[in-house]
Amino acid sequence: MASKPPKRRKSRKSSPRSRKQTPSPPSPRRFRLPALAVVAGGVLLLAGWLLFRKGPLNDAVPDSHRLQTQSIATTSPNRGLSIERPFDGSLFPPEIASPSFKWSDATPKVDCWTIAIEFAGGAPAMQFESTTREWTPAAEAWEEIKRSSSGTEATVTICGIDRRQEETLSSDAIKISTSGDEVGAPIFYREVNLPFREAVRNPAAYIRWRLGSISTEEQPPIVMEKMPMCGNCHSFSQDGSLIGMDVDYGNDKGSYVLCPVSEEMVYDNAKIITWNDYAKEDQRETLGFLSRVSPDGRYVLSTVKDRSVFAAVDNLAFSQLFFPIQGILAYYDRQEKTFHALPGADDKRFVQTNGVWSPDGKYIVFARSEGYHSEALDHQREGLSRAEDVAEFLIDRKTFKYDLWRIPFNEGKGGTPERLAGASANGMSNYFPKYSPDGKWIVFCQAKSYMLLQADSELHIIPAEGGKARRLECNTKRMNSWHSWSPNSKWLVFSSKIYSPYTQLFLTHVDEQGHTSPPVLLSRFTSNTMAANIPEFVSIPPNGIRSIRPEFLDDEAFFTVGKRNIRDNDHDLAIRNFEKALEINPDNTEVRLALGAEYLNHGRLDEAQSQFEKVLSRSPTNKDALWFRAALLEQQGHVPEAIEAYQQILQIDPEYAAACQALGRLALKTGNRDAGRKHLLDAAKLDPENASPYIDLANTYLQEGDMTQAVGMYRLALERAPDSDKALIGLAAALLQLRRPEDIEEAVRLATRACTVTGNQSVSASMVLAEAYSAAGRPEDAVAVARRLVQQAEKSGNTKLLAAVLPLLKRYEQQAGLAAPF
């Protein structure tokens, strides 16, 4: 069955029950008082108010908060009002700041609401008024509400009022109470922008960390921000003295920072380790995933040699599909400064991930599933992210499920893994286990499939040694995960999207039997346009961390991020990061050349030339700078000077492949075809991984009409770069010229592949695909592609494209019998 939110109490049809110190409200019928009666009523109300002021109530709370004589007539209220939060039955920690009460009310004529609070323990009732559908008690009033509801129930009744007619038209009521159990620790958490790919694109602008107590009246302060690389999962030692955090430092996405906790913290190079130091000899890179510091702070556990599915999804709330499909567990010994696989969780047939420590450090519970293998993984450094590689998960919804297993840590010797009863072999995906600090319980997430950020994720609880699982009562309708126990094992913080696509944090109380109270929104912990995730209770004072300064942010860090921006086709951001790198270190030649190249590609020729000349002023024979200067001359149209500049490079280094290729290209441009082809062949030999010399050669044969040579060269290019859209399009076009049936079918496949790798954004790929469909006797498919191009041209105002495609569309429609001959 689908999960349900905590139940609400039914709307009450009368005004709140009065107490002895307050007169009964008028009968529930509409009436109007004569003027004299109004005056008399006012005198009585004033007298009642004076008597009320002499009562035993705390004068610190304004008298307007006390429940006074009901002076507004009531009819039987309808059920148009519904209290949305807090949930009925909510239990609040004694130190929590005042929550926000929010309700909906579609009742006509209602223009004001009263909030009446009555206490089962006998404390004086209170009343408030609001002109909006949301109300937050003032701090003094909330403190008295908590005192009066400590260990007992308070009934909160909200009534919708028509002030002009003096009628109560709607109402709803819930019960709340205050626990005697404090939370006792602040929460450290991360905020990110959505969709998540935007945060990854520019982490310095969109990712930040906060630390705060639930007692704060303001949003918890930011303790770290503007780090240009991604920082991900973090964890603390049990006493809060050490933090570990995944960081993408330099060229190493397996980097991990370990830092003692203090009010003023510094992340620097001395505190960096890398999971890539584990088994470096196998030359398989590691990202490091869901790492956890041991309770005593000596060890760190992580998934290594990992591969994951991480694909962007066009959904603001759930903007990525991310789960590990390969990996083993390994640990780092901080005392010995060594890396080791964990026996029992290092079987390469499986993916073993998400390991957590028991509070005494004796056991590890982790998620395990059959490993996933595909041909695409053999060509990917980090995992599967291209749409075509993850189609079976994104489109076909192939499931991938995890079970929870347990092994002894045994001082790093590991042991035989055992399924954790209640969290395995149940037809669901089980992940994110967390031990309660007292060692009594394990709370974990369960969903139909996958791991992170699943809409149907629900929290379940089992005894720490395993047993019958039970769904926690605090679950909301959408996405319950990223949970953490308070140090006293009385409270859980977790994340949910029940109210917003931007993830919010919620708090729930856990009793001795493992039952939870309805969730309480930590409204001050979340922003309207930022998702809050990875919350963790930390055993430190609320101001135990005031700032974390990432001082390993050297020029290389910005350079690495800039290169990643180029890979993601975000060249404007790459330029900004290269410029920041040069601000830190103006002598970084590699960065200066990269910046000059970006300027050159953007047509910012003067700025590009300035960068190249600065390099050459220090190093006159720098081949890369000379090559860029030659490329600049070529772009400016100074062909003879460019040829001379490329030849100068080859005099310094005859094996400089890029100069060979450039000379070949310019020789072809000036009509010297034989010399041009020779240079291109030399370039291909000098740079065995570069496909572009073969593409340039193939293009010359295609222009000459020598399809056999063109096909051969394009095939050589594809051997080096299987996803080169230029080679795919060129080979498809050449095969279409041969007109053999087998060539036409291959052309369809190649053009389809070109459209896929370009995200259907390449006009050339689409036009060749349409021609291939037409040649293959599939005119309806050709029409569909051509119509898409027409729509694209009309939308962008590209008149040239429109003029080129319309005649083709007419021809395809005629071939398909959809149009008259023209």
CSV table of N, CA and C in Angstrom, one decimal, residues 385-502:
chain,number,residue,atom,x,y,z
A,385,SER,N,26.8,7.8,-17.3
A,385,SER,CA,26.1,9.1,-17.2
A,385,SER,C,25.4,9.4,-18.5
A,386,ARG,N,25.9,8.9,-19.7
A,386,ARG,CA,25.3,9.3,-21.0
A,386,ARG,C,23.9,8.6,-21.1
A,387,ALA,N,23.0,9.3,-21.7
A,387,ALA,CA,21.6,8.8,-21.8
A,387,ALA,C,21.5,7.4,-22.4
A,388,GLU,N,22.3,7.2,-23.5
A,388,GLU,CA,22.2,5.9,-24.1
A,388,GLU,C,22.8,4.8,-23.3
A,389,ASP,N,23.7,5.1,-22.3
A,389,ASP,CA,24.3,4.1,-21.5
A,389,ASP,C,23.4,3.7,-20.3
A,390,VAL,N,22.5,4.6,-19.9
A,390,VAL,CA,21.6,4.3,-18.8
A,390,VAL,C,20.1,4.2,-19.2
A,391,ALA,N,19.9,4.0,-20.5
A,391,ALA,CA,18.5,4.0,-20.9
A,391,ALA,C,17.7,2.8,-20.3
A,392,GLU,N,18.4,1.7,-20.0
A,392,GLU,CA,17.7,0.6,-19.4
A,392,GLU,C,17.2,0.9,-18.0
A,393,PHE,N,17.8,1.9,-17.3
A,393,PHE,CA,17.4,2.3,-16.0
A,393,PHE,C,16.4,3.5,-16.1
A,394,LEU,N,16.8,4.5,-16.9
A,394,LEU,CA,16.0,5.7,-17.0
A,394,LEU,C,14.6,5.5,-17.8
A,395,ILE,N,14.7,4.7,-18.8
A,395,ILE,CA,13.5,4.5,-19.7
A,395,ILE,C,12.9,3.1,-19.4
A,396,ASP,N,13.6,2.1,-19.4
A,396,ASP,CA,13.1,0.7,-19.2
A,396,ASP,C,12.8,0.4,-17.8
A,397,ARG,N,13.4,1.3,-16.9
A,397,ARG,CA,13.2,1.1,-15.4
A,397,ARG,C,13.6,-0.2,-14.9
A,398,LYS,N,14.8,-0.7,-15.4
A,398,LYS,CA,15.4,-1.9,-14.9
A,398,LYS,C,15.7,-1.6,-13.4
A,399,THR,N,15.4,-2.6,-12.6
A,399,THR,CA,15.6,-2.4,-11.1
A,399,THR,C,17.0,-2.7,-10.7
A,400,PHE,N,17.4,-2.2,-9.6
A,400,PHE,CA,18.7,-2.5,-9.0
A,400,PHE,C,18.5,-2.4,-7.5
A,401,LYS,N,18.6,-3.5,-6.8
A,401,LYS,CA,18.2,-3.5,-5.4
A,401,LYS,C,19.3,-4.0,-4.5
A,402,TYR,N,19.3,-3.4,-3.3
A,402,TYR,CA,20.4,-3.8,-2.3
A,402,TYR,C,19.8,-4.4,-1.1
A,403,ASP,N,20.6,-5.3,-0.5
A,403,ASP,CA,20.3,-5.9,0.8
A,403,ASP,C,21.3,-5.4,1.8
A,404,LEU,N,21.0,-5.4,3.0
A,404,LEU,CA,21.9,-5.0,4.1
A,404,LEU,C,22.6,-6.3,4.6
A,405,TRP,N,23.9,-6.2,4.8
A,405,TRP,CA,24.7,-7.3,5.3
A,405,TRP,C,25.5,-6.8,6.5
A,406,ARG,N,26.0,-7.7,7.3
A,406,ARG,CA,26.8,-7.3,8.4
A,406,ARG,C,28.1,-8.2,8.5
A,407,ILE,N,29.2,-7.6,8.9
A,407,ILE,CA,30.4,-8.4,9.1
A,407,ILE,C,31.1,-7.8,10.3
A,408,PRO,N,31.9,-8.5,11.0
A,408,PRO,CA,32.7,-8.0,12.1
A,408,PRO,C,33.9,-7.2,11.5
A,409,PHE,N,34.3,-6.1,12.1
A,409,PHE,CA,35.4,-5.3,11.6
A,409,PHE,C,36.7,-6.1,12.0
A,410,ASN,N,36.7,-6.6,13.3
A,410,ASN,CA,37.8,-7.5,13.7
A,410,ASN,C,39.2,-6.9,13.5
A,411,GLU,N,39.3,-5.6,13.9
A,411,GLU,CA,40.6,-4.9,13.7
A,411,GLU,C,41.1,-4.8,12.3
A,412,GLY,N,40.2,-4.8,11.4
A,412,GLY,CA,40.5,-4.7,10.0
A,412,GLY,C,40.6,-6.1,9.3
A,413,LYS,N,40.5,-7.2,10.0
A,413,LYS,CA,40.6,-8.5,9.4
A,413,LYS,C,39.2,-8.9,8.8
A,414,GLY,N,38.2,-8.2,9.1
A,414,GLY,CA,36.9,-8.6,8.6
A,414,GLY,C,36.3,-9.9,9.0
A,415,GLY,N,35.5,-10.5,8.1
A,415,GLY,CA,34.9,-11.8,8.5
A,415,GLY,C,34.0,-12.2,7.4
A,416,THR,N,33.1,-13.2,7.8
A,416,THR,CA,32.1,-13.7,6.8
A,416,THR,C,30.9,-12.9,6.8
A,417,PRO,N,30.4,-12.3,5.7
A,417,PRO,CA,29.2,-11.5,5.7
A,417,PRO,C,28.0,-12.3,6.0
A,418,GLU,N,27.0,-11.7,6.7
A,418,GLU,CA,25.7,-12.3,6.9
A,418,GLU,C,24.6,-11.3,6.6
A,419,ARG,N,23.6,-11.8,6.0
A,419,ARG,CA,22.4,-11.0,5.7
A,419,ARG,C,21.9,-10.4,7.0
A,420,LEU,N,21.5,-9.2,7.0
A,420,LEU,CA,20.8,-8.6,8.2
A,420,LEU,C,19.3,-8.8,8.1
A,421,ALA,N,18.8,-9.7,9.0
A,421,ALA,CA,17.4,-10.0,8.9
A,421,ALA,C,16.5,-8.8,9.1
A,422,GLY,N,15.5,-8.8,8.2
A,422,GLY,CA,14.6,-7.6,8.2
A,422,GLY,C,14.9,-6.6,7.2
A,423,ALA,N,16.2,-6.6,6.8
A,423,ALA,CA,16.6,-5.6,5.8
A,423,ALA,C,17.3,-6.2,4.6
A,424,SER,N,16.8,-7.4,4.3
A,424,SER,CA,17.4,-8.1,3.1
A,424,SER,C,16.4,-9.2,2.6
A,425,ALA,N,16.5,-9.6,1.4
A,425,ALA,CA,15.7,-10.7,0.8
A,425,ALA,C,14.2,-10.4,1.0
A,426,ASN,N,13.9,-9.1,0.8
A,426,ASN,CA,12.5,-8.7,1.0
A,426,ASN,C,11.9,-8.1,-0.3
A,427,GLY,N,12.6,-8.3,-1.5
A,427,GLY,CA,12.1,-7.7,-2.7
A,427,GLY,C,12.2,-6.2,-2.9
A,428,MET,N,12.8,-5.6,-1.9
A,428,MET,CA,13.0,-4.1,-2.0
A,428,MET,C,14.5,-3.8,-2.0
A,429,SER,N,14.8,-2.5,-2.2
A,429,SER,CA,16.1,-2.0,-2.1
A,429,SER,C,16.3,-1.4,-0.7
A,430,ASN,N,17.3,-1.9,0.0
A,430,ASN,CA,17.6,-1.5,1.4
A,430,ASN,C,18.9,-0.8,1.5
A,431,TYR,N,19.0,0.4,2.1
A,431,TYR,CA,20.2,1.2,2.1
A,431,TYR,C,20.2,2.2,3.2
A,432,PHE,N,21.2,3.0,3.3
A,432,PHE,CA,21.4,4.0,4.4
A,432,PHE,C,21.1,3.5,5.8
A,433,PRO,N,21.8,2.4,6.2
A,433,PRO,CA,21.6,2.0,7.6
A,433,PRO,C,22.3,3.0,8.6
A,434,LYS,N,21.7,3.2,9.7
A,434,LYS,CA,22.3,4.0,10.8
A,434,LYS,C,22.0,3.4,12.1
A,435,TYR,N,23.1,3.0,12.9
A,435,TYR,CA,22.9,2.5,14.2
A,435,TYR,C,22.5,3.7,15.2
A,436,SER,N,21.6,3.4,16.1
A,436,SER,CA,21.4,4.3,17.2
A,436,SER,C,22.6,4.3,18.1
A,437,PRO,N,23.0,5.5,18.6
A,437,PRO,CA,24.3,5.5,19.5
A,437,PRO,C,24.3,4.6,20.7
A,438,ASP,N,23.1,4.2,21.2
A,438,ASP,CA,23.1,3.3,22.3
A,438,ASP,C,23.2,1.8,21.8
A,439,GLY,N,23.3,1.6,20.5
A,439,GLY,CA,23.5,0.3,20.0
A,439,GLY,C,22.2,-0.6,19.9
A,440,LYS,N,21.1,0.0,20.1
A,440,LYS,CA,19.9,-0.8,20.3
A,440,LYS,C,19.2,-1.0,18.9
A,441,TRP,N,19.2,0.0,18.0
A,441,TRP,CA,18.4,0.0,16.8
A,441,TRP,C,19.3,0.2,15.6
A,442,ILE,N,18.7,-0.2,14.4
A,442,ILE,CA,19.2,0.3,13.1
A,442,ILE,C,18.0,0.8,12.4
A,443,VAL,N,18.1,2.1,11.9
A,443,VAL,CA,17.1,2.7,11.0
A,443,VAL,C,17.7,2.7,9.6
A,444,PHE,N,16.9,2.3,8.6
A,444,PHE,CA,17.4,2.2,7.3
A,444,PHE,C,16.4,2.7,6.3
A,445,CYS,N,16.7,2.9,5.1
A,445,CYS,CA,15.8,3.3,4.0
A,445,CYS,C,15.4,2.1,3.2
A,446,GLN,N,14.2,2.1,2.7
A,446,GLN,CA,13.7,1.1,1.8
A,446,GLN,C,12.9,1.7,0.7
A,447,ALA,N,13.2,1.3,-0.5
A,447,ALA,CA,12.5,1.7,-1.7
A,447,ALA,C,12.4,0.6,-2.7
A,448,LYS,N,11.6,0.8,-3.7
A,448,LYS,CA,11.4,-0.3,-4.7
A,448,LYS,C,12.7,-0.6,-5.5
A,449,SER,N,13.6,0.4,-5.6
A,449,SER,CA,14.8,0.2,-6.4
A,449,SER,C,15.8,1.3,-6.2
A,450,TYR,N,17.0,1.1,-6.5
A,450,TYR,CA,18.1,2.1,-6.5
A,450,TYR,C,18.5,2.5,-5.1
A,451,MET,N,19.0,3.7,-5.0
A,451,MET,CA,19.5,4.1,-3.7
A,451,MET,C,19.2,5.6,-3.4
A,452,LEU,N,20.0,6.5,-3.8
A,452,LEU,CA,19.9,7.9,-3.4
A,452,LEU,C,18.6,8.5,-4.0
A,453,LEU,N,18.0,9.4,-3.3
A,453,LEU,CA,17.0,10.3,-3.9
A,453,LEU,C,15.9,9.6,-4.5
A,454,GLN,N,15.3,8.6,-3.8
A,454,GLN,CA,14.1,7.9,-4.4
A,454,GLN,C,12.8,8.4,-3.7
A,455,ALA,N,11.9,8.8,-4.6
A,455,ALA,CA,10.6,9.4,-4.1
A,455,ALA,C,9.9,8.5,-3.2
A,456,ASP,N,10.0,7.2,-3.3
A,456,ASP,CA,9.2,6.2,-2.5
A,456,ASP,C,10.1,5.7,-1.3
A,457,SER,N,11.2,6.4,-1.0
A,457,SER,CA,12.0,6.0,0.1
A,457,SER,C,11.3,6.1,1.4
A,458,GLU,N,11.4,5.1,2.3
A,458,GLU,CA,10.7,5.1,3.6
A,458,GLU,C,11.7,4.6,4.6
A,459,LEU,N,11.5,5.2,5.8
A,459,LEU,CA,12.4,4.8,7.0
A,459,LEU,C,11.8,3.5,7.7
A,460,HIS,N,12.6,2.5,7.9
A,460,HIS,CA,12.2,1.3,8.6
A,460,HIS,C,13.2,1.1,9.8
A,461,ILE,N,12.8,0.4,10.8
A,461,ILE,CA,13.6,0.1,12.0
A,461,ILE,C,13.6,-1.3,12.3
A,462,ILE,N,14.8,-1.8,12.7
A,462,ILE,CA,15.0,-3.2,13.2
A,462,ILE,C,15.9,-3.2,14.4
A,463,PRO,N,15.8,-4.2,15.2
A,463,PRO,CA,16.9,-4.3,16.3
A,463,PRO,C,18.2,-4.4,15.7
A,464,ALA,N,19.2,-3.9,16.4
A,464,ALA,CA,20.6,-3.8,15.9
A,464,ALA,C,21.1,-5.1,15.4
A,465,GLU,N,20.7,-6.3,16.0
A,465,GLU,CA,21.2,-7.6,15.6
A,465,GLU,C,20.4,-8.1,14.4
A,466,GLY,N,19.4,-7.4,14.0
A,466,GLY,CA,18.5,-7.9,12.9
A,466,GLY,C,17.2,-8.4,13.5
A,467,GLY,N,16.1,-8.4,12.7
A,467,GLY,CA,14.8,-8.9,13.2
A,467,GLY,C,13.7,-8.4,12.3
A,468,LYS,N,12.5,-8.4,12.8
A,468,LYS,CA,11.4,-8.0,12.0
A,468,LYS,C,11.4,-6.5,11.8
A,469,ALA,N,11.3,-6.1,10.6
A,469,ALA,CA,11.4,-4.7,10.2
A,469,ALA,C,10.0,-4.0,10.4
A,470,ARG,N,10.0,-2.8,10.8
A,470,ARG,CA,8.7,-2.0,10.9
A,470,ARG,C,8.9,-0.7,10.3
A,471,ARG,N,7.9,-0.3,9.6
A,471,ARG,CA,7.9,1.0,8.9
A,471,ARG,C,7.6,2.1,10.0
A,472,LEU,N,8.5,3.1,10.1
A,472,LEU,CA,8.4,4.1,11.1
A,472,LEU,C,7.1,5.0,10.8
A,473,GLU,N,6.5,5.4,11.9
A,473,GLU,CA,5.3,6.2,11.8
A,473,GLU,C,5.5,7.6,11.3
A,474,CYS,N,6.8,8.1,11.4
A,474,CYS,CA,7.1,9.4,11.0
A,474,CYS,C,7.2,9.6,9.5
A,475,ASN,N,7.1,8.6,8.7
A,475,ASN,CA,7.3,8.7,7.2
A,475,ASN,C,6.3,9.6,6.6
A,476,THR,N,6.8,10.4,5.6
A,476,THR,CA,5.9,11.3,4.9
A,476,THR,C,5.6,10.6,3.5
A,477,LYS,N,4.9,11.3,2.7
A,477,LYS,CA,4.4,10.7,1.4
A,477,LYS,C,5.6,10.7,0.4
A,478,ARG,N,6.6,11.5,0.6
A,478,ARG,CA,7.6,11.6,-0.5
A,478,ARG,C,9.0,11.8,0.0
A,479,MET,N,9.9,10.7,-0.2
A,479,MET,CA,11.3,10.8,0.0
A,479,MET,C,11.7,11.0,1.4
A,480,ASN,N,12.0,10.0,2.2
A,480,ASN,CA,12.5,10.1,3.5
A,480,ASN,C,13.8,9.4,3.6
A,481,SER,N,14.9,10.2,3.8
A,481,SER,CA,16.2,9.6,3.8
A,481,SER,C,17.2,10.6,4.4
A,482,TRP,N,18.5,10.3,4.3
A,482,TRP,CA,19.6,11.1,4.9
A,482,TRP,C,19.3,11.3,6.3
A,483,HIS,N,19.2,10.3,7.1
A,483,HIS,CA,18.8,10.4,8.5
A,483,HIS,C,20.0,10.3,9.4
A,484,SER,N,19.8,10.8,10.7
A,484,SER,CA,20.9,10.8,11.7
A,484,SER,C,20.3,10.8,13.0
A,485,TRP,N,20.9,10.0,13.9
A,485,TRP,CA,20.4,9.9,15.3
A,485,TRP,C,21.1,11.0,16.2
A,486,SER,N,20.3,11.5,17.1
A,486,SER,CA,20.8,12.4,18.2
A,486,SER,C,21.7,11.6,19.1
A,487,PRO,N,22.7,12.2,19.7
A,487,PRO,CA,23.7,11.4,20.6
A,487,PRO,C,23.0,10.6,21.7
A,488,ASN,N,21.8,11.1,22.1
A,488,ASN,CA,21.1,10.3,23.2
A,488,ASN,C,20.2,9.3,22.7
A,489,SER,N,20.1,9.1,21.4
A,489,SER,CA,19.3,8.0,20.7
A,489,SER,C,17.8,8.3,20.9
A,490,LYS,N,17.4,9.5,21.2
A,490,LYS,CA,16.0,9.9,21.4
A,490,LYS,C,15.4,10.5,20.2
A,491,TRP,N,16.1,11.0,19.2
A,491,TRP,CA,15.6,11.8,18.1
A,491,TRP,C,16.3,11.4,16.8
A,492,LEU,N,15.5,11.5,15.7
A,492,LEU,CA,16.1,11.3,14.4
A,492,LEU,C,15.8,12.6,13.6
A,493,VAL,N,16.8,13.0,12.8
A,493,VAL,CA,16.6,14.0,11.8
A,493,VAL,C,16.6,13.4,10.5
A,494,PHE,N,15.7,13.7,9.6
A,494,PHE,CA,15.7,13.1,8.2
A,494,PHE,C,15.2,14.1,7.2
A,495,SER,N,15.4,13.8,6.0
A,495,SER,CA,15.0,14.7,4.9
A,495,SER,C,13.8,14.2,4.1
A,496,SER,N,13.0,15.2,3.7
A,496,SER,CA,11.8,14.8,3.0
A,496,SER,C,11.4,15.9,2.0
A,497,LYS,N,10.6,15.6,1.0
A,497,LYS,CA,10.1,16.6,0.0
A,497,LYS,C,8.6,16.7,0.1
A,498,ILE,N,8.0,16.4,1.2
A,498,ILE,CA,6.6,16.4,1.3
A,498,ILE,C,6.0,17.8,1.0
A,499,TYR,N,6.7,18.8,1.4
A,499,TYR,CA,6.1,20.2,1.3
A,499,TYR,C,6.7,20.9,0.1
A,500,SER,N,7.9,20.5,-0.4
A,500,SER,CA,8.6,21.3,-1.4
A,500,SER,C,9.5,20.4,-2.2
A,501,PRO,N,9.8,20.7,-3.5
A,501,PRO,CA,10.8,20.0,-4.3
A,501,PRO,C,12.2,20.2,-3.7
A,502,TYR,N,12.3,21.3,-2.9
A,502,TYR,CA,13.6,21.6,-2.3
A,502,TYR,C,13.6,20.9,-0.9
